[in-house]
Coordinates of N, CA and C and ligand atoms in Angstrom, one line a residue:
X1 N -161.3 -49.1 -28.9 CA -162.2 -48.8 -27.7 C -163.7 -49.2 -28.1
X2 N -164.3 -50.1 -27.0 CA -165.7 -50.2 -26.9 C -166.5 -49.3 -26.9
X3 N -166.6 -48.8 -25.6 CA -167.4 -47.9 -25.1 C -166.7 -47.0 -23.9
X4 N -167.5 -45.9 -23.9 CA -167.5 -45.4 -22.5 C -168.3 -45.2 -21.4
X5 N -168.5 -46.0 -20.4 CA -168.8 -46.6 -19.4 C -168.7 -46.3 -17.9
X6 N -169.6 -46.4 -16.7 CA -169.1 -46.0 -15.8 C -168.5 -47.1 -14.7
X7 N -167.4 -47.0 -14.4 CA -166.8 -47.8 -13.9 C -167.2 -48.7 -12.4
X8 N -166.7 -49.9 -12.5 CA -167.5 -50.4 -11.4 C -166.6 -51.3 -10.5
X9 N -166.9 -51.6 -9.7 CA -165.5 -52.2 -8.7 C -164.7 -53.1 -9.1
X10 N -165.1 -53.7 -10.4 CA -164.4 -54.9 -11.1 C -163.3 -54.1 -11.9
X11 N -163.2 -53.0 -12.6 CA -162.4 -52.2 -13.0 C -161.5 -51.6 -11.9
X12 N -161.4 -51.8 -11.1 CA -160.6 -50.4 -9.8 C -159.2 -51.3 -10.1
X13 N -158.6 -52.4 -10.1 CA -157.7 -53.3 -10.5 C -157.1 -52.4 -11.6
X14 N -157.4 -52.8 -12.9 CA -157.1 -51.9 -13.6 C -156.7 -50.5 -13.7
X15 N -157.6 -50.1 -13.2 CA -157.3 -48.5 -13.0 C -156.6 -48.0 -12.5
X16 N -156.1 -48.7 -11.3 CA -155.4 -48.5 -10.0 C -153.9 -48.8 -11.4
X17 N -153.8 -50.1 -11.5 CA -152.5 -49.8 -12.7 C -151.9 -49.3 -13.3
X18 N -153.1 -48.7 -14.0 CA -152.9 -47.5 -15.4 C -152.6 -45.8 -14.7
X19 N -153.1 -45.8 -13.1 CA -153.1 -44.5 -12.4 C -151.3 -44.5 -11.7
X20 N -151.4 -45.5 -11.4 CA -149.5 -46.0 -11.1 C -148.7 -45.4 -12.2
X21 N -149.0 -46.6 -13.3 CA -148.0 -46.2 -14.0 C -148.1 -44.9 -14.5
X22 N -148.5 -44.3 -14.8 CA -149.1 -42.7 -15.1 C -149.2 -41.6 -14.2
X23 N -149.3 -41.8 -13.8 CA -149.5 -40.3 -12.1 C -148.3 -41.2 -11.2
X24 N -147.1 -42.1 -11.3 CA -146.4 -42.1 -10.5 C -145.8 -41.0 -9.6
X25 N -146.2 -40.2 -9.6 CA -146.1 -38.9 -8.5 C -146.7 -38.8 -7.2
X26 N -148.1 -39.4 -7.6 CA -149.7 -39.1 -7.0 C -150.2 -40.6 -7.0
X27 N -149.7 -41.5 -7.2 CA -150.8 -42.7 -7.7 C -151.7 -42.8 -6.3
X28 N -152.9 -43.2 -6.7 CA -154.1 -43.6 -5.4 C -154.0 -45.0 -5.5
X29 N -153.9 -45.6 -4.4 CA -154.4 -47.3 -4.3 C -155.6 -47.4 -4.7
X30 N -156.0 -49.1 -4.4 CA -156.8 -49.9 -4.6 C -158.1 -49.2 -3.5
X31 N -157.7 -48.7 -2.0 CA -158.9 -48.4 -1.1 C -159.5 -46.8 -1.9
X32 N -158.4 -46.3 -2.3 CA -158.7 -45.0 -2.5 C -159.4 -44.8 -3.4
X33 N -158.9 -45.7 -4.7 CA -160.4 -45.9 -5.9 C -161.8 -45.8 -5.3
X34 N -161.6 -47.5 -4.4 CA -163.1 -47.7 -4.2 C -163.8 -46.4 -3.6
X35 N -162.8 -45.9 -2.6 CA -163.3 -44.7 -1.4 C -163.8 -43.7 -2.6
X36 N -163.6 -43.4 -3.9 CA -164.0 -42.4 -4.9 C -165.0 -43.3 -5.5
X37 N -165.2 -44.3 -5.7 CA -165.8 -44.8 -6.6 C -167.5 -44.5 -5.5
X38 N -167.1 -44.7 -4.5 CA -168.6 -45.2 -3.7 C -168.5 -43.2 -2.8
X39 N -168.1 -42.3 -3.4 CA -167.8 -41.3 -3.0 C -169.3 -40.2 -3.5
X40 N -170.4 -39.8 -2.8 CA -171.3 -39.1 -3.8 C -170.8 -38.4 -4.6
X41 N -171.1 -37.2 -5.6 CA -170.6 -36.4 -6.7 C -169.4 -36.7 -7.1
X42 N -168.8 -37.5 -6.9 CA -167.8 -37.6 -7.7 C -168.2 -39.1 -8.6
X43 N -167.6 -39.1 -10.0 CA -168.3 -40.0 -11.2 C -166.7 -40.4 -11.6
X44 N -166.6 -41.9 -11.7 CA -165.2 -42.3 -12.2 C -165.7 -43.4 -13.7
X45 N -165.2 -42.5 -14.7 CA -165.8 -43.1 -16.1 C -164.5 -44.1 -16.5
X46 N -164.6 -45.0 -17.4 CA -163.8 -46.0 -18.3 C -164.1 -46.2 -19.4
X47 N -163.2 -45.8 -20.3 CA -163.1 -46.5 -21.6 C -162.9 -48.0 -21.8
X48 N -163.5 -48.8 -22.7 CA -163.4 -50.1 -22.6 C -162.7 -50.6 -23.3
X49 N -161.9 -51.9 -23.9 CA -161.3 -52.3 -25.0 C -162.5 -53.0 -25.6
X50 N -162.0 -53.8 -26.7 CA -163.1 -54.9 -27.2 C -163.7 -56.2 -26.1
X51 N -162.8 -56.1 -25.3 CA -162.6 -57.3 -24.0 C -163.1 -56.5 -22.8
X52 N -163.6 -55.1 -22.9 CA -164.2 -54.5 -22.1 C -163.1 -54.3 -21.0
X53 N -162.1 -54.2 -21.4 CA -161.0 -53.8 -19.9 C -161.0 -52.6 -20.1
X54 N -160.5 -52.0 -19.2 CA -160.3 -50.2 -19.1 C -159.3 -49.8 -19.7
X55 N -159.0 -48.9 -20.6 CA -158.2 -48.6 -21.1 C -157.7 -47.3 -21.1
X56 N -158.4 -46.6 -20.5 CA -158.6 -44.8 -19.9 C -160.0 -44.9 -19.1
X57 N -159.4 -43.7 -18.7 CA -160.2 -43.5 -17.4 C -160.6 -41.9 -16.9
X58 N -161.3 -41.5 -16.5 CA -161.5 -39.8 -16.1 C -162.4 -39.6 -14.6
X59 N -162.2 -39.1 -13.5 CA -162.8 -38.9 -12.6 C -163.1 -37.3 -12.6
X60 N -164.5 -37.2 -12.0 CA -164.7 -35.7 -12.2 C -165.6 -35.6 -10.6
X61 N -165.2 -34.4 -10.2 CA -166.0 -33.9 -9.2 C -167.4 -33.3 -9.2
X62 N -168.5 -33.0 -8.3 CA -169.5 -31.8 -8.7 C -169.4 -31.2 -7.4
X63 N -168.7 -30.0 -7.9 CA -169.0 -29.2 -6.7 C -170.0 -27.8 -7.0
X64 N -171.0 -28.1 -6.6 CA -172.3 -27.0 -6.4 C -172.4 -27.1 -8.0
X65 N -172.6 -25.9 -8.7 CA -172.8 -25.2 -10.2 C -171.5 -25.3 -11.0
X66 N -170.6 -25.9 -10.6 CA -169.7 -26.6 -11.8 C -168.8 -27.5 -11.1
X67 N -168.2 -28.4 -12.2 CA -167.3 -29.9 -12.1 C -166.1 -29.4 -12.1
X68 N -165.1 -30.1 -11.1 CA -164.0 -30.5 -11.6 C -163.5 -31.9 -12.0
X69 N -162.5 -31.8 -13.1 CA -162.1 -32.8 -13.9 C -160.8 -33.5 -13.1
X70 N -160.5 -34.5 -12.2 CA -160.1 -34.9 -11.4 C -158.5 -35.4 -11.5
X71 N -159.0 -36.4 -12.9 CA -158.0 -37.5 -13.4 C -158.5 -37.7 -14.7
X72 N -157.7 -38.0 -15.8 CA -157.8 -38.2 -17.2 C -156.9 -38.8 -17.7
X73 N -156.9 -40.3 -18.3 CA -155.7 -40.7 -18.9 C -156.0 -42.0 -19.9
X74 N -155.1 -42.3 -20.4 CA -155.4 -43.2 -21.8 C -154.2 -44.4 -21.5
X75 N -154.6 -45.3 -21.3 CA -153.3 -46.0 -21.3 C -152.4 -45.8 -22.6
X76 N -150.8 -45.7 -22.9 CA -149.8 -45.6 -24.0 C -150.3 -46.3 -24.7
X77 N -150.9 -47.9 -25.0 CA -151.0 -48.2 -26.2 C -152.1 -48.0 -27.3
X78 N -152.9 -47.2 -26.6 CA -153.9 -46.5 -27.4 C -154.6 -45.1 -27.1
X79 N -152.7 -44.5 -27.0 CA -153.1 -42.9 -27.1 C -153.5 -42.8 -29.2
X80 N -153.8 -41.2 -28.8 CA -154.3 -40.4 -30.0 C -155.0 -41.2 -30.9
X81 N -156.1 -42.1 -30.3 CA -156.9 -42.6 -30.9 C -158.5 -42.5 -30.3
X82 N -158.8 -41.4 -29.9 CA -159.2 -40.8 -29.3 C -160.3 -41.1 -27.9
X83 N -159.2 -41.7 -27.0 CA -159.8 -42.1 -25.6 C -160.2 -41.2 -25.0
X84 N -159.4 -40.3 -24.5 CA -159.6 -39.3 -24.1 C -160.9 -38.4 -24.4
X85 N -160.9 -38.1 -25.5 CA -161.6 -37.1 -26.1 C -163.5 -37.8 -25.9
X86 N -162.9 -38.9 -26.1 CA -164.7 -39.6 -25.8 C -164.9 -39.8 -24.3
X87 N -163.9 -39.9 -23.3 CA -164.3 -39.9 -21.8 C -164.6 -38.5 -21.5
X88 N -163.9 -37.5 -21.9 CA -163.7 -36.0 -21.8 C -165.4 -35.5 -22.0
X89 N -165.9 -35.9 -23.2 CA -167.0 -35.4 -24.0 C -168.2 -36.2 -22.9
X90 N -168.2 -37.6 -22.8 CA -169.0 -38.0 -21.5 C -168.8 -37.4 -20.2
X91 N -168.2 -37.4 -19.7 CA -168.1 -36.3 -18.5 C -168.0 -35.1 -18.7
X92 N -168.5 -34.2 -19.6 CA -168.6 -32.9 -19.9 C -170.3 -33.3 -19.9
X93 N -171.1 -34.1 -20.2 CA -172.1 -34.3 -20.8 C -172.8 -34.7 -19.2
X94 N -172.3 -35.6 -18.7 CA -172.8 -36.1 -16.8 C -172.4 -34.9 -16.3
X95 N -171.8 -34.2 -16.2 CA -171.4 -32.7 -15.7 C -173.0 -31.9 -15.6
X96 N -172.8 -31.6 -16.5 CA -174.2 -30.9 -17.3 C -175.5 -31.2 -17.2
X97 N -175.5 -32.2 -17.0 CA -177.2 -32.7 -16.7 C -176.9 -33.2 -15.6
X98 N -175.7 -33.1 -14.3 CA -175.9 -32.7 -13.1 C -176.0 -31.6 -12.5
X99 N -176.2 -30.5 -13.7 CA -176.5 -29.0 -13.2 C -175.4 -27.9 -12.8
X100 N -173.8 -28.6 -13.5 CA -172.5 -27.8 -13.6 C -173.0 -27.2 -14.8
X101 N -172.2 -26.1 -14.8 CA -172.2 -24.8 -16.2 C -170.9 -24.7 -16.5
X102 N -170.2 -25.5 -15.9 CA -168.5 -25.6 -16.0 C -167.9 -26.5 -15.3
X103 N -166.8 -27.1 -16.1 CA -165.8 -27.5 -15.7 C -164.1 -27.2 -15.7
X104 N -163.9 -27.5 -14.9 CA -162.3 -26.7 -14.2 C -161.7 -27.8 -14.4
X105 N -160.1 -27.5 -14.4 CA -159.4 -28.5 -14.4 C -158.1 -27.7 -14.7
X106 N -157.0 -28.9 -13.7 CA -155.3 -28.1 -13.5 C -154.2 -29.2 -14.6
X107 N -154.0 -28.2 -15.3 CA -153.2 -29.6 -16.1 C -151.4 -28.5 -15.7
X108 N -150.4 -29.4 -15.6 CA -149.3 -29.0 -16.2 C -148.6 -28.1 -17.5
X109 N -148.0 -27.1 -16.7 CA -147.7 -26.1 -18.0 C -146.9 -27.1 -18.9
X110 N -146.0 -28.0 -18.3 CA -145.5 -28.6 -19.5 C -145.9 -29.8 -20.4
X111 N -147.2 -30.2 -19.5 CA -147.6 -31.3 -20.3 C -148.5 -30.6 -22.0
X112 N -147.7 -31.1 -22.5 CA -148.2 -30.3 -24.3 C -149.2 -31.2 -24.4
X113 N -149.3 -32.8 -24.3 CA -150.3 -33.4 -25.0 C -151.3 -33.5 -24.4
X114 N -151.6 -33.2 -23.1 CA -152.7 -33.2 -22.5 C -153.2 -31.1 -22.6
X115 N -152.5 -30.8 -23.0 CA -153.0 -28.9 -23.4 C -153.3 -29.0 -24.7
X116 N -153.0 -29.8 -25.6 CA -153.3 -30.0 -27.1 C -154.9 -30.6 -26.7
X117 N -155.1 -31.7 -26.1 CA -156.8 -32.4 -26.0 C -157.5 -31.4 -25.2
X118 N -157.0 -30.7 -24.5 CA -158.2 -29.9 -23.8 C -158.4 -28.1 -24.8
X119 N -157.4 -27.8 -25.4 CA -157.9 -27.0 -26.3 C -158.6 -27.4 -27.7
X120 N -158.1 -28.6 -27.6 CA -159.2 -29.1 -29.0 C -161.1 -29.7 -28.4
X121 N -160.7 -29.5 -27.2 CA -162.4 -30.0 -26.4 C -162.7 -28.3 -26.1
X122 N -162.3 -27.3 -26.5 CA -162.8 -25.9 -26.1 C -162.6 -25.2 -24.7
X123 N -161.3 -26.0 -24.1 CA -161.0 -25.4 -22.5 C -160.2 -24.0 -23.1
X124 N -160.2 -23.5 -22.2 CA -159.3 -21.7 -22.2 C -158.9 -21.6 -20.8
X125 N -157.9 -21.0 -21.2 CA -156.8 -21.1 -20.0 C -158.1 -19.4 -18.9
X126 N -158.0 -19.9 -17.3 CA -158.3 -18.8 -17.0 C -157.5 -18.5 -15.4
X127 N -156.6 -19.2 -15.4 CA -155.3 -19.2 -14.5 C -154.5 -19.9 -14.7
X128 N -152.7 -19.0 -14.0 CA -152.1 -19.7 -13.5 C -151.7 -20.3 -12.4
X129 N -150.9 -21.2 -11.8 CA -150.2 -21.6 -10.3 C -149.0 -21.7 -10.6
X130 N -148.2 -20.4 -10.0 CA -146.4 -21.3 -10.2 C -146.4 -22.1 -9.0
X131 N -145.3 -22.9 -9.1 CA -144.8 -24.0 -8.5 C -145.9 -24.7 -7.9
X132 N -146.8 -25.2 -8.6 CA -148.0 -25.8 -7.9 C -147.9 -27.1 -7.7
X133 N -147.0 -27.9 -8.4 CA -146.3 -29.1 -8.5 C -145.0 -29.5 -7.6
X134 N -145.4 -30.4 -7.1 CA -144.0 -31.1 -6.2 C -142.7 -30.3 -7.0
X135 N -142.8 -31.1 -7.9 CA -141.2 -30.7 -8.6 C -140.9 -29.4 -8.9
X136 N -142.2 -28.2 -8.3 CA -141.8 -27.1 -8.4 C -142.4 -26.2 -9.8
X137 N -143.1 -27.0 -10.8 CA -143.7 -26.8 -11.9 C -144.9 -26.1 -12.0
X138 N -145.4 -25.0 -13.1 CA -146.4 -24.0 -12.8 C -148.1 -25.3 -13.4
X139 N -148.8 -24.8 -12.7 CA -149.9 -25.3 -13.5 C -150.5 -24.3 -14.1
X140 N -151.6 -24.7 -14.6 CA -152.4 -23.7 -15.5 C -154.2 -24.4 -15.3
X141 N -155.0 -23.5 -14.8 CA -156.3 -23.8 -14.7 C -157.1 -23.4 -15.7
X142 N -157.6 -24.3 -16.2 CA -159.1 -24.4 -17.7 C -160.2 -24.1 -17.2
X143 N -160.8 -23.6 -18.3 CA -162.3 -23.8 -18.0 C -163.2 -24.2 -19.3
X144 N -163.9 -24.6 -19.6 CA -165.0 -24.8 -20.3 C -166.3 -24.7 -19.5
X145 N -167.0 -24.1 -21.0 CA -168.3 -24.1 -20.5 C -169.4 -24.7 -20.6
X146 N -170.1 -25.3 -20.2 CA -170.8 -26.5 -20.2 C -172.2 -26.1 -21.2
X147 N -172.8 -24.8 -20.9 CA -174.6 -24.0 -21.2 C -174.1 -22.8 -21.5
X148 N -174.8 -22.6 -22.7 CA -174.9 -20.9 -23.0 C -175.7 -20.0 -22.3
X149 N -175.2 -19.0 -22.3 CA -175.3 -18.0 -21.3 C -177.2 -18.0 -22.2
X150 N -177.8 -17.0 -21.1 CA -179.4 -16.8 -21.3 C -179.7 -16.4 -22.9
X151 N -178.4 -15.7 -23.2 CA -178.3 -15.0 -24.5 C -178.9 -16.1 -25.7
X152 N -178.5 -16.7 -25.6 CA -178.3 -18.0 -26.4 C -179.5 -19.2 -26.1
X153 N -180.5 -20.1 -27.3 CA -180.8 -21.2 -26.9 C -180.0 -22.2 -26.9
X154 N -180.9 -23.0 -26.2 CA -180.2 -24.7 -26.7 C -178.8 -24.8 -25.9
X155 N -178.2 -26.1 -25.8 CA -177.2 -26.0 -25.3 C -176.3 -26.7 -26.3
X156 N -175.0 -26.8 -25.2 CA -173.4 -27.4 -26.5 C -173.6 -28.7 -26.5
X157 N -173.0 -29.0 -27.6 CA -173.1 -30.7 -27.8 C -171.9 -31.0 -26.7
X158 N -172.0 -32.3 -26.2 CA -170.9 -32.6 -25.4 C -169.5 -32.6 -26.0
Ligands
COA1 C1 -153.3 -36.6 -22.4 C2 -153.9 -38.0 -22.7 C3 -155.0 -38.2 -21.7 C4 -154.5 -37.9 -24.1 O1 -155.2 -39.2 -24.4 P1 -155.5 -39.7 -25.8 O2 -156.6 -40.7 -25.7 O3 -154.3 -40.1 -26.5 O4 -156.1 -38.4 -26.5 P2 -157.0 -38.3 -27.8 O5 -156.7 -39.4 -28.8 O6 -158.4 -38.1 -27.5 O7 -156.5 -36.9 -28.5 C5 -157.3 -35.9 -29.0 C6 -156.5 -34.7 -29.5 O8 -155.8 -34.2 -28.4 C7 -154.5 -33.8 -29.0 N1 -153.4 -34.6 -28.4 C8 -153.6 -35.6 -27.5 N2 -152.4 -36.1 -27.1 C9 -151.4 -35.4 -27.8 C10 -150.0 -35.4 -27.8 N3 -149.3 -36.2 -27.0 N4 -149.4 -34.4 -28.5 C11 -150.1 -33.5 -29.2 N5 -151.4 -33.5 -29.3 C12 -152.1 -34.4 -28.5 C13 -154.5 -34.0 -30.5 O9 -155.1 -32.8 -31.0 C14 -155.5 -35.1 -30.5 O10 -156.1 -35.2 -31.8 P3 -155.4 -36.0 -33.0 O11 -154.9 -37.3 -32.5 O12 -156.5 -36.2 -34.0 O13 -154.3 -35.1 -33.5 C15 -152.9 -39.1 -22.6 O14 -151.7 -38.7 -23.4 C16 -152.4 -39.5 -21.2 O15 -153.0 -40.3 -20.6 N6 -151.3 -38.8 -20.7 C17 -150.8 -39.1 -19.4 C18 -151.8 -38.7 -18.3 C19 -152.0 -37.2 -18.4 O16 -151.1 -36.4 -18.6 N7 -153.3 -36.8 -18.1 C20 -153.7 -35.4 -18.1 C21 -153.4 -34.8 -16.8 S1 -154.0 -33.1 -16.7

């Protein structure tokens, strides 16, 4: 991975692919990207390869005093090498200096490897949803916190 980057209409191709193959449940087309991409508060980040293609991706919302985390994903051939965790840490970081104190986000009770990256980024579980999933599957809602409470100076590294 190059960098992480904010994505721009030249990327929605790609993304749109990697969102297929990956959220085949949910996938969003080609209009629906752009309609997010040119969408105010909402921020659609990319990780880049050496060739600058996208290789993960994370969309996050701002709603009022905290973000939700939309979409997150790493294409297969360059999982656990830490795409995620650098898109994750940038949109935790644009979050925050857009004036969220938190971000939310629904991940699948059974997806283990995407509950493995969000507890190693400092999320805590602060709900459930049973059958919140088509197929009838519970989700589980995170939170992190973005700023320490008044108690505290300074804020968290991203
Ligand atoms: C979940 C996902 C985004 C992780 O992407 P990634 O780039 O491989 O994640 P990272 O390399 O940053 O992983 C960071 C840490 O998270 C944990 N982790 C990530 N994937 C894991 C897995 N499959 N199993 C166990 N732990 C995992 C590990 O602690 C990992 O650190 P380590 O590799 O040093 O052990 C990726 O697997 C993916 O795209 N999955 C399909 C889409 C999806 O489920 N998105 C989340 C929807 S809520």
């Amino acid at each position: 991975m190059r960098s992480v980057r904010p994505a721009t209409t030249d990327d929605l191709a790609a993304v749109t692919a990697l969102d297929a193959a990956l959220f085949p449940d949910e996938p969003w087309d080609l209009p629906a990207w752009q309609g997010l991409l040119d969408t105010a508060g909402r921020r659609l980040l990319v990780a880049a390869d050496d060739a600058d293609r996208p290789v993960g991706y994370a969309l996050t919302g701002l709603v009022g005093d905290f973000a939700e985390l939309l979409r997150i994903a790493a294409d297969p051939t360059v999982r656990r090498r830490g795409v995620a965790t650098a898109l994750l840490a940038r949109a935790c970081a644009e979050a925050r200096s857009n004036g969220a104190e938190r971000l939310l986000l629904e991940v699948g009770e059974a997806n283990t490897g995407a509950r493995a990256l969000y507890a190693a980024a400092g999320f805590v579980e602060i709900d459930r949803r049973p059958r919140y999933y088509r197929d009838g599957s519970a989700a589980l809602v995170l939170e992190r916190a973005l700023a320490f409470d008044t108690h505290t100076s300074g804020r968290m590294d991203p």
